[in-house]
Amino acid sequence: MRWILDNLPLIADRLWAHVATSLPAIVLALLISLPLGWLAHRYRPLNGPLLTGAGLMYALPSLPLFIVLPVLIGTGVRDAVNVVVALTLYGVALMVRSVADGLDGIPPEARNAATALGYRPLRRFLAVDLPLAGPVILSGLRVVAVSTVSLCTVGAVLGIPSLGMLFTDGFQRGILAQILTGIVLTVALALALDRLLVLAGRLLMPWARTPSRRAVRRSHRPGRSDQTDQTDQTDQAGQSVMPS
Amino acid sequence: MISYGSVTKRFRDGTVAVNNFSLSVPRGSLTVLAGSSGCGKTTLMRMVNRMVDPSEGQVAVDGQDVAGQDPVALRRRIGYVMQNSGLLPHRTVGQNIATVPRLTGMDRSAARRKAADMMDLVGLAPELANRYPAQLSGGQQQRVGVARGLAADPEILLMDEPFGAVDPLVRADLQRQLVDLHHQLGTTILFVTHDMDEALTLGDHIVLLQAGARIAQQGTPKDFVSAPASDFVRDFLGLDRGQRTLHRETAADGSVLLLDPHGRPAGVLAE
């Protein structure tokens, strides 16, 4: 406890560095995955290679990647950009599938209806396809957010600041409080980000939370199927003559 | 007016859904394309707003070949109501109904008023405007579908088995309302169904199709019942099974009752 109080500025610094490294990676992963996922969804022959390729990318071991990346993109070994790029790659590896799955899962009748109503293709994608794929994309993004925050700590081994440095440093110096602070803050940051995403999802996609009538009916009145709404009931009552 | 001129539709896998089909749908009529599934009726309907393009022949709306028209502009001026409502699940009832007005540039508040008018027209309570489709009953969803189809004041309304998924009582009510709306608005309606009862209830002109969209018979509901053109028509109507046969019976007070095939009174004969 004493260690924490004495080192608040250091902790704040590390926390900030951690956010500044992982957040851009999460956003970039989403932005890159959208077109890739769309390609995998839209062009069947690309589906296999893209998704397999993305999956394999996730299998790259992170430490060697951190060492090879500077050579490939011409940055210094201790540049935080390396970590952002590496984390983005891992994020994309996970996200592409979510985006493709989300777009695959759009009810065909909704898509058909949008076309029949007179949406142009781009507008339909932005106003209908993307929002309807939203819940699946969001759940992918939550996984990416949490995994990115946790992977971000690996950079500490190379001397790139993050919460991970609290535990590498604490380990070397034998300060248990420092190690624990690093671990707890990493988990807390991941959870906070996850909560934020869930909240954003509720705000942006209120429709995804509305239980379907059928589900409501099933849970409240098992076995009843004639539970029509009031409008229909009054209409039925008002209908006295059958078509002759 | 919609006219089909020797239209053929061959799909990529070689199946011929529509074979050399010609038909005129008069302006202001409620024309029903009836037939069992796979007879090509939905394909025919979708040619009107270019959801499907014919392989041969042409489809014209008001004398103009649709092939030469921008499909998006065409779709925005032709209403479309589909099976299972086809509502956009992420849009509220009000937003769903206002879709086409908004697409064509109507401002938000005018579109909202328009949606409210349409809800009133189809008998939906105004407080449903902020609900999502999943929160409505099947019957209400179909009403929203009809309201959305009519929201841009189209001259043509295409309806693809719109009432197929609702229970019989609600369906009868929706059918009655559609007939009323048709009289009120004078919209040309092209209606697809596999249900001959529905065709007889709604259509002022019925076109019964066989496989490949071959016309088995076309005419008024009376023509079908009084003069079926072939065994296929008799069978499709259920005439051979006595389903539409009524028997006369004189009641104790001298009035003449008509009994259905089960012996239940269908009504009293008015002289």
Coordinates of C-alpha atoms in Angstrom, one line a residue:
Chain A
M1 CA 0.0 0.0 0.0
R2 CA 2.8 2.3 1.0
W3 CA 4.5 1.6 -2.3
I4 CA 1.4 2.5 -4.3
L5 CA 1.0 5.9 -2.5
D6 CA 4.7 6.7 -3.0
N7 CA 4.6 5.9 -6.7
L8 CA 1.2 7.3 -7.9
P9 CA 2.8 9.4 -10.6
L10 CA 4.7 6.3 -12.0
I11 CA 1.5 4.2 -11.9
A12 CA -0.5 6.9 -13.7
D13 CA 2.3 7.1 -16.3
R14 CA 2.3 3.4 -16.9
L15 CA -1.5 3.3 -17.0
W16 CA -1.6 6.1 -19.5
A17 CA 1.1 4.5 -21.7
H18 CA -0.9 1.3 -21.6
V19 CA -4.1 3.0 -22.7
A20 CA -2.2 5.0 -25.4
T21 CA -0.8 1.8 -26.8
S22 CA -3.7 -0.5 -26.6
L23 CA -6.6 1.9 -27.6
P24 CA -5.2 2.8 -31.0
A25 CA -4.5 -0.9 -31.7
I26 CA -8.1 -1.8 -30.9
V27 CA -9.5 1.0 -33.0
L28 CA -7.2 0.2 -35.9
A29 CA -8.0 -3.5 -35.7
L30 CA -11.7 -2.7 -36.0
L31 CA -11.2 -0.3 -38.9
I32 CA -9.0 -2.8 -40.8
S33 CA -11.2 -5.7 -40.1
L34 CA -14.4 -4.1 -41.5
P35 CA -13.3 -4.1 -45.2
L36 CA -11.5 -7.5 -44.8
G37 CA -14.5 -9.1 -43.1
W38 CA -16.8 -7.6 -45.8
L39 CA -14.5 -9.1 -48.5
A40 CA -14.6 -12.5 -46.8
H41 CA -18.4 -12.2 -46.6
R42 CA -19.0 -10.9 -50.1
Y43 CA -16.6 -13.0 -52.1
R44 CA -16.9 -16.7 -51.2
P45 CA -13.6 -17.7 -52.8
L46 CA -11.8 -15.2 -50.5
N47 CA -13.6 -16.4 -47.4
G48 CA -11.4 -19.4 -46.7
P49 CA -8.0 -17.8 -47.3
L50 CA -8.9 -14.6 -45.5
L51 CA -10.2 -16.3 -42.4
T52 CA -7.5 -19.0 -42.3
G53 CA -4.8 -16.3 -42.9
A54 CA -6.2 -14.2 -40.1
G55 CA -6.4 -17.2 -37.8
L56 CA -2.7 -18.1 -38.5
M57 CA -1.7 -14.5 -37.8
Y58 CA -3.0 -15.0 -34.2
A59 CA -0.6 -18.0 -33.9
L60 CA 2.5 -15.8 -34.4
P61 CA 4.4 -15.8 -31.2
S62 CA 4.5 -12.3 -29.8
L63 CA 8.0 -11.9 -28.6
P64 CA 9.7 -12.7 -32.0
L65 CA 7.2 -10.6 -33.7
F66 CA 8.2 -7.6 -31.6
I67 CA 11.8 -8.2 -32.6
V68 CA 11.1 -8.8 -36.3
L69 CA 8.6 -5.9 -36.8
P70 CA 11.1 -3.0 -36.3
V71 CA 13.2 -4.5 -39.1
L72 CA 10.2 -4.8 -41.4
I73 CA 8.7 -1.4 -40.7
G74 CA 11.9 0.5 -40.0
T75 CA 11.2 1.6 -36.4
G76 CA 13.5 1.5 -33.4
V77 CA 13.3 -1.6 -31.2
R78 CA 11.9 0.4 -28.3
D79 CA 9.4 2.3 -30.3
A80 CA 5.8 2.0 -29.0
V81 CA 4.7 1.9 -32.6
N82 CA 5.9 -1.7 -32.8
V83 CA 3.6 -2.7 -30.1
V84 CA 0.7 -0.9 -31.7
V85 CA 1.3 -2.6 -35.0
A86 CA 1.7 -6.0 -33.4
L87 CA -1.4 -5.6 -31.3
T88 CA -3.4 -4.4 -34.3
L89 CA -2.3 -7.6 -36.2
Y90 CA -3.6 -9.8 -33.4
G91 CA -6.8 -7.7 -33.2
V92 CA -7.4 -8.1 -36.9
A93 CA -6.7 -11.8 -36.6
L94 CA -9.7 -12.1 -34.2
M95 CA -11.9 -9.4 -35.7
V96 CA -12.1 -10.4 -39.4
R97 CA -14.0 -13.5 -38.5
S98 CA -16.5 -11.6 -36.3
V99 CA -17.2 -9.1 -39.0
A100 CA -17.6 -11.8 -41.6
D101 CA -19.8 -13.9 -39.3
G102 CA -21.9 -10.8 -38.4
L103 CA -22.5 -9.9 -42.0
D104 CA -23.2 -13.6 -42.9
G105 CA -25.8 -13.6 -40.1
I106 CA -28.0 -10.8 -41.3
P107 CA -31.5 -12.1 -41.9
P108 CA -31.9 -12.3 -45.7
E109 CA -35.4 -10.9 -45.6
A110 CA -34.2 -7.7 -44.0
R111 CA -31.5 -7.3 -46.7
N112 CA -34.1 -8.1 -49.4
A113 CA -36.5 -5.6 -47.9
A114 CA -33.9 -2.9 -47.9
T115 CA -33.1 -3.5 -51.5
A116 CA -36.8 -3.6 -52.4
L117 CA -37.3 -0.3 -50.6
G118 CA -34.7 1.4 -52.8
Y119 CA -31.5 1.5 -50.8
R120 CA -28.4 2.0 -52.9
P121 CA -25.7 -0.6 -52.2
L122 CA -23.4 1.6 -50.1
R123 CA -26.2 3.2 -48.1
R124 CA -27.7 -0.2 -47.5
F125 CA -24.3 -1.5 -46.2
L126 CA -24.0 1.5 -43.8
A127 CA -27.6 1.8 -42.7
V128 CA -28.8 -1.8 -42.7
D129 CA -26.1 -4.4 -43.0
L130 CA -23.5 -2.9 -40.6
P131 CA -26.0 -2.1 -37.8
L132 CA -27.6 -5.6 -38.1
A133 CA -24.1 -7.2 -38.0
G134 CA -23.4 -4.9 -35.0
P135 CA -24.1 -7.2 -32.1
V136 CA -21.8 -9.9 -33.5
I137 CA -19.1 -7.4 -34.4
L138 CA -19.4 -5.9 -30.9
S139 CA -18.9 -9.3 -29.2
G140 CA -15.8 -9.8 -31.3
L141 CA -14.6 -6.3 -30.4
R142 CA -15.0 -7.1 -26.7
V143 CA -12.7 -10.1 -27.0
V144 CA -10.2 -8.0 -29.0
A145 CA -10.3 -5.2 -26.4
V146 CA -9.6 -7.5 -23.5
S147 CA -7.0 -9.6 -25.3
T148 CA -5.2 -6.4 -26.5
V149 CA -5.1 -4.9 -23.0
S150 CA -3.6 -8.1 -21.7
L151 CA -1.1 -8.6 -24.6
C152 CA 0.0 -5.1 -24.4
T153 CA 2.0 -6.0 -21.3
V154 CA 4.4 -8.1 -23.3
G155 CA 6.0 -5.0 -24.6
A156 CA 7.5 -4.4 -21.2
V157 CA 10.0 -7.2 -21.8
L158 CA 11.5 -5.0 -24.6
G159 CA 11.4 -1.9 -22.4
I160 CA 8.3 -0.3 -23.9
P161 CA 6.3 1.3 -21.2
S162 CA 3.0 -0.2 -20.1
L163 CA 1.4 -1.6 -17.0
G164 CA 3.5 -4.7 -17.8
M165 CA 6.6 -2.8 -16.7
L166 CA 5.2 -2.7 -13.2
F167 CA 5.4 -6.4 -13.0
T168 CA 8.7 -6.9 -14.8
D169 CA 10.2 -4.1 -12.8
G170 CA 8.6 -5.3 -9.5
F171 CA 9.8 -8.8 -10.2
Q172 CA 13.4 -7.7 -10.7
R173 CA 13.4 -5.5 -7.6
G174 CA 11.4 -7.9 -5.5
I175 CA 8.5 -5.5 -4.8
L176 CA 5.3 -7.5 -4.4
A177 CA 3.1 -4.5 -4.2
Q178 CA 4.4 -3.3 -7.6
I179 CA 3.8 -6.7 -9.2
L180 CA 0.2 -6.9 -7.8
T181 CA -0.6 -3.3 -8.8
G182 CA 0.5 -4.1 -12.4
I183 CA -1.7 -7.2 -12.5
V184 CA -4.7 -5.7 -10.8
L185 CA -4.7 -2.6 -13.0
T186 CA -4.3 -4.6 -16.2
V187 CA -7.3 -6.7 -15.3
A188 CA -9.3 -3.6 -14.1
L189 CA -8.5 -1.7 -17.4
A190 CA -9.6 -4.7 -19.5
L191 CA -12.8 -5.0 -17.5
A192 CA -13.5 -1.3 -17.7
L193 CA -13.0 -1.2 -21.4
D194 CA -15.3 -4.2 -21.8
R195 CA -18.0 -2.5 -19.7
L196 CA -17.7 0.7 -21.8
L197 CA -18.1 -1.4 -25.0
V198 CA -21.2 -3.0 -23.6
L199 CA -22.7 0.4 -22.6
A200 CA -21.8 1.8 -26.0
G201 CA -23.6 -1.2 -27.6
R202 CA -26.7 -0.6 -25.6
L203 CA -26.8 3.1 -26.6
L204 CA -26.1 2.4 -30.3
M205 CA -28.2 -0.8 -30.6
P206 CA -31.2 -0.5 -28.3
W207 CA -33.1 -2.8 -30.6
A208 CA -30.8 -5.7 -30.0
R209 CA -31.9 -5.9 -26.4
T210 CA -35.7 -5.9 -27.0
P211 CA -36.9 -9.4 -26.4
S212 CA -39.0 -10.8 -29.2
R213 CA -42.7 -11.1 -28.5
R214 CA -42.4 -14.8 -29.1
A215 CA -39.7 -15.1 -26.4
V216 CA -41.8 -13.1 -24.0
R217 CA -44.9 -15.1 -24.7
R218 CA -43.0 -18.3 -24.2
S219 CA -41.7 -17.3 -20.9
H220 CA -44.9 -15.9 -19.5
R221 CA -47.6 -18.1 -21.1
P222 CA -46.4 -21.5 -22.0
G223 CA -48.7 -23.2 -24.5
R224 CA -50.7 -20.1 -25.4
S225 CA -50.5 -18.9 -28.9
D226 CA -53.6 -16.7 -29.2
Q227 CA -52.2 -13.9 -27.2
T228 CA -52.8 -11.2 -29.7
D229 CA -52.4 -7.5 -29.1
Q230 CA -55.2 -5.1 -28.2
T231 CA -55.4 -3.5 -31.7
D232 CA -55.9 -6.9 -33.3
Q233 CA -58.5 -7.9 -30.8
T234 CA -60.6 -4.7 -31.2
D235 CA -60.3 -5.1 -34.9
Q236 CA -61.5 -8.6 -34.7
A237 CA -64.4 -7.6 -32.5
G238 CA -65.3 -4.9 -35.0
Q239 CA -65.4 -7.4 -37.8
S240 CA -69.0 -8.6 -37.9
V241 CA -69.4 -9.7 -41.5
M242 CA -67.3 -12.4 -43.0
P243 CA -66.5 -11.9 -46.7
S244 CA -69.3 -13.3 -48.7
Chain B
M1 CA -50.5 -0.2 -65.7
I2 CA -48.1 -3.1 -65.7
S3 CA -47.6 -5.2 -68.8
Y4 CA -45.6 -8.4 -69.3
G5 CA -44.6 -9.0 -72.9
S6 CA -43.4 -12.6 -73.7
V7 CA -41.3 -12.8 -70.5
T8 CA -39.0 -15.7 -69.8
K9 CA -36.8 -16.2 -66.8
R10 CA -34.1 -18.8 -66.9
F11 CA -31.9 -19.0 -63.8
R12 CA -28.2 -19.7 -63.9
D13 CA -28.7 -23.4 -63.0
G14 CA -30.9 -23.8 -66.0
T15 CA -34.4 -23.9 -64.4
V16 CA -37.0 -22.0 -66.3
A17 CA -39.1 -20.2 -63.7
V18 CA -41.2 -18.3 -66.2
N19 CA -41.8 -19.4 -69.7
N20 CA -43.1 -16.9 -72.3
F21 CA -45.5 -15.1 -70.1
S22 CA -47.7 -12.2 -71.2
L23 CA -50.2 -10.3 -69.1
S24 CA -51.7 -6.8 -68.7
V25 CA -52.5 -5.6 -65.2
P26 CA -55.0 -2.7 -65.6
R27 CA -54.4 0.5 -63.7
G28 CA -56.2 0.6 -60.4
S29 CA -57.0 -3.1 -60.3
L30 CA -56.3 -5.6 -57.5
T31 CA -54.8 -8.4 -59.5
V32 CA -53.9 -11.7 -57.8
L33 CA -51.2 -14.0 -59.1
A34 CA -52.2 -17.4 -57.6
G35 CA -50.5 -20.7 -57.8
S36 CA -48.6 -23.3 -55.8
S37 CA -45.1 -22.7 -54.7
G38 CA -42.5 -22.8 -57.5
C39 CA -44.9 -21.7 -60.2
G40 CA -42.9 -18.5 -60.8
K41 CA -45.4 -16.0 -59.3
T42 CA -42.9 -14.3 -57.0
T43 CA -40.4 -14.2 -59.8
L44 CA -42.9 -12.4 -62.0
M45 CA -43.7 -9.9 -59.2
R46 CA -40.1 -9.1 -58.6
M47 CA -39.6 -8.3 -62.3
V48 CA -41.8 -5.2 -61.8
N49 CA -39.3 -3.4 -59.5
R50 CA -36.3 -5.1 -61.1
M51 CA -35.4 -7.3 -58.1
V52 CA -35.3 -9.9 -60.9
D53 CA -34.5 -9.1 -64.6
P54 CA -36.2 -11.2 -67.3
S55 CA -33.9 -13.3 -69.5
E56 CA -36.2 -12.5 -72.5
G57 CA -39.2 -10.3 -73.1
Q58 CA -40.0 -7.1 -71.3
V59 CA -41.9 -5.7 -68.4
A60 CA -43.3 -2.3 -68.8
V61 CA -44.8 0.1 -66.2
D62 CA -47.1 2.8 -67.7
G63 CA -45.8 1.8 -71.1
Q64 CA -42.1 2.3 -70.2
D65 CA -39.8 -0.7 -70.2
V66 CA -38.4 -1.1 -66.7
A67 CA -35.1 -2.4 -68.1
G68 CA -34.2 1.2 -69.1
Q69 CA -34.9 2.6 -65.7
D70 CA -32.7 3.1 -62.6
P71 CA -33.7 0.2 -60.4
V72 CA -33.3 2.2 -57.2
A73 CA -35.6 5.1 -58.4
L74 CA -38.0 2.5 -59.7
R75 CA -38.2 0.7 -56.4
R76 CA -38.7 3.9 -54.4
R77 CA -41.9 4.6 -56.4
I78 CA -43.3 1.1 -56.2
G79 CA -44.5 -0.1 -52.8
Y80 CA -43.4 -3.6 -51.7
V81 CA -44.9 -5.7 -48.9
M82 CA -43.3 -9.0 -48.3
Q83 CA -43.9 -12.2 -46.4
N84 CA -43.1 -12.1 -42.7
S85 CA -43.3 -8.3 -43.0
G86 CA -39.6 -7.8 -44.0
L87 CA -39.4 -5.0 -41.4
L88 CA -35.9 -3.7 -40.6
P89 CA -35.4 -5.1 -37.0
H90 CA -33.1 -2.2 -36.0
R91 CA -35.6 0.5 -36.9
T92 CA -38.6 1.5 -34.9
V93 CA -42.1 1.1 -36.4
G94 CA -42.1 4.9 -37.2
Q95 CA -38.7 4.7 -38.8
N96 CA -39.6 1.6 -40.8
I97 CA -42.7 3.3 -42.3
A98 CA -40.8 6.5 -43.0
T99 CA -37.9 4.7 -44.8
V100 CA -38.8 5.5 -48.4
P101 CA -39.9 9.1 -47.7
R102 CA -36.6 9.6 -45.9
L103 CA -34.6 7.9 -48.8
T104 CA -36.2 10.3 -51.3
G105 CA -35.2 13.3 -49.2
M106 CA -38.2 14.2 -47.1
D107 CA -37.1 15.9 -43.9
R108 CA -37.3 14.2 -40.6
S109 CA -40.3 15.9 -39.1
A110 CA -42.4 15.7 -42.3
A111 CA -41.5 12.0 -42.6
R112 CA -42.5 11.4 -39.0
R113 CA -45.9 13.1 -39.7
K114 CA -46.3 10.9 -42.8
A115 CA -45.5 7.8 -40.8
A116 CA -48.2 8.8 -38.2
D117 CA -50.7 9.3 -41.0
M118 CA -49.9 5.9 -42.4
M119 CA -50.3 4.2 -39.0
D120 CA -53.7 5.8 -38.7
L121 CA -54.6 4.6 -42.2
V122 CA -53.8 1.0 -41.4
G123 CA -55.3 1.1 -37.9
L124 CA -52.1 1.0 -35.8
A125 CA -52.2 2.8 -32.4
P126 CA -49.9 5.9 -32.5
E127 CA -48.0 4.7 -29.4
L128 CA -46.6 1.8 -31.3
A129 CA -44.4 4.2 -33.4
N130 CA -41.5 3.9 -31.0
R131 CA -41.6 0.1 -30.7
Y132 CA -39.2 -2.2 -32.5
P133 CA -40.7 -4.8 -34.9
A134 CA -39.8 -7.7 -32.6
Q135 CA -42.1 -6.2 -29.9
L136 CA -45.2 -6.4 -32.2
S137 CA -47.5 -9.3 -33.0
G138 CA -47.5 -10.9 -36.4
G139 CA -50.7 -9.0 -37.4
Q140 CA -49.3 -5.7 -36.3
Q141 CA -46.0 -6.3 -38.2
Q142 CA -48.0 -6.9 -41.4
R143 CA -49.9 -3.7 -40.9
V144 CA -46.6 -1.9 -40.5
G145 CA -45.4 -3.6 -43.7
V146 CA -48.5 -2.3 -45.5
A147 CA -48.1 1.2 -44.1
R148 CA -44.5 1.2 -45.2
G149 CA -45.4 0.0 -48.7
L150 CA -47.9 2.8 -49.0
A151 CA -45.8 5.6 -47.3
A152 CA -44.4 7.0 -50.6
D153 CA -47.9 7.2 -52.1
P154 CA -46.9 4.7 -54.8
E155 CA -49.1 4.1 -57.8
I156 CA -48.3 0.4 -57.7
L157 CA -48.1 -1.8 -54.6
L158 CA -46.5 -5.3 -54.9
M159 CA -47.6 -7.7 -52.2
D160 CA -45.8 -11.1 -51.9
E161 CA -47.8 -13.4 -49.7
P162 CA -48.0 -10.7 -47.1
F163 CA -50.6 -12.4 -44.9
G164 CA -49.3 -16.0 -45.1
A165 CA -47.8 -16.1 -41.6
V166 CA -50.6 -14.7 -39.5
D167 CA -53.4 -16.7 -37.9
P168 CA -56.7 -17.0 -39.8
L169 CA -58.7 -14.4 -37.8
V170 CA -56.1 -11.7 -38.2
R171 CA -55.6 -12.7 -41.8
A172 CA -59.3 -12.2 -42.6
D173 CA -59.2 -8.8 -40.9
L174 CA -56.1 -7.7 -42.8
Q175 CA -57.7 -8.9 -46.1
R176 CA -60.8 -6.9 -45.4
Q177 CA -58.7 -3.8 -44.6
L178 CA -56.7 -4.3 -47.8
V179 CA -59.9 -4.3 -49.9
D180 CA -61.0 -1.1 -48.1
L181 CA -57.6 0.6 -48.7
H182 CA -57.7 -0.4 -52.4
H183 CA -61.1 1.2 -52.8
Q184 CA -60.0 4.3 -50.9
L185 CA -56.6 4.8 -52.6
G186 CA -57.1 3.3 -56.1
T187 CA -53.5 2.0 -56.0
T188 CA -52.8 -0.7 -58.6
I189 CA -52.1 -3.8 -56.5
L190 CA -50.3 -6.9 -57.7
F191 CA -50.8 -9.6 -55.0
V192 CA -49.1 -13.0 -54.9
T193 CA -50.6 -15.9 -53.0
H194 CA -50.9 -19.7 -53.0
D195 CA -54.2 -19.5 -51.1
M196 CA -57.1 -19.7 -53.5
D197 CA -59.5 -18.5 -50.8
E198 CA -57.4 -15.4 -50.4
A199 CA -57.4 -14.9 -54.2
L200 CA -61.2 -15.2 -54.3
T201 CA -61.6 -12.8 -51.4
L202 CA -59.2 -10.1 -52.6
G203 CA -58.9 -10.2 -56.4
D204 CA -60.9 -8.3 -58.9
H205 CA -58.8 -10.1 -61.4
I206 CA -57.2 -13.5 -60.7
V207 CA -54.5 -15.1 -62.7
L208 CA -54.0 -18.8 -61.8
L209 CA -50.5 -20.1 -62.7
Q210 CA -49.2 -23.5 -63.3
A211 CA -45.5 -24.5 -63.4
G212 CA -43.4 -22.2 -65.5
A213 CA -45.9 -19.4 -65.0
R214 CA -48.2 -20.9 -67.6
I215 CA -51.6 -19.2 -67.2
A216 CA -54.2 -21.9 -66.3
Q217 CA -57.0 -19.4 -66.2
Q218 CA -57.6 -15.7 -65.7
G219 CA -60.7 -13.8 -64.9
T220 CA -62.9 -12.6 -62.1
P221 CA -63.6 -14.7 -59.0
K222 CA -67.0 -15.5 -60.4
D223 CA -65.5 -16.8 -63.6
F224 CA -63.3 -19.2 -61.6
V225 CA -66.1 -20.6 -59.6
S226 CA -68.7 -20.8 -62.3
A227 CA -66.6 -21.7 -65.3
P228 CA -63.3 -23.4 -64.3
A229 CA -61.2 -23.8 -67.4
S230 CA -59.6 -27.1 -66.7
D231 CA -59.3 -30.0 -64.2
F232 CA -56.2 -28.2 -62.8
V233 CA -58.4 -25.2 -61.9
R234 CA -61.2 -27.3 -60.5
D235 CA -58.7 -29.1 -58.4
F236 CA -56.9 -25.9 -57.2
L237 CA -60.2 -24.4 -56.2
G238 CA -61.3 -27.6 -54.5
L239 CA -64.5 -27.8 -56.6
D240 CA -64.2 -31.5 -57.1
R241 CA -64.0 -32.0 -53.4
G242 CA -67.2 -30.2 -52.9
Q243 CA -65.5 -27.5 -50.9
R244 CA -67.4 -24.6 -52.6
T245 CA -70.7 -26.4 -53.0
L246 CA -73.6 -24.9 -51.0
H247 CA -76.9 -26.7 -50.5
R248 CA -80.3 -25.1 -50.3
E249 CA -82.6 -25.9 -47.4
T250 CA -85.9 -24.3 -46.6
A251 CA -86.3 -23.4 -42.9
A252 CA -89.5 -23.7 -40.9
D253 CA -90.3 -20.0 -41.4
G254 CA -90.0 -20.4 -45.2
S255 CA -86.6 -18.6 -45.5
V256 CA -84.0 -20.4 -47.7
L257 CA -80.8 -21.4 -46.0
L258 CA -77.6 -22.2 -47.8
L259 CA -75.6 -25.0 -46.1
D260 CA -71.9 -25.6 -46.6
P261 CA -70.4 -29.1 -47.3
H262 CA -70.5 -29.9 -43.5
G263 CA -74.2 -29.1 -43.3
R264 CA -73.6 -25.8 -41.4
P265 CA -75.5 -22.8 -42.5
A266 CA -73.4 -20.4 -44.5
G267 CA -76.1 -17.8 -44.8
V268 CA -79.6 -17.0 -45.8
L269 CA -80.6 -16.6 -49.5
A270 CA -81.8 -13.1 -50.2
E271 CA -84.3 -13.0 -53.1

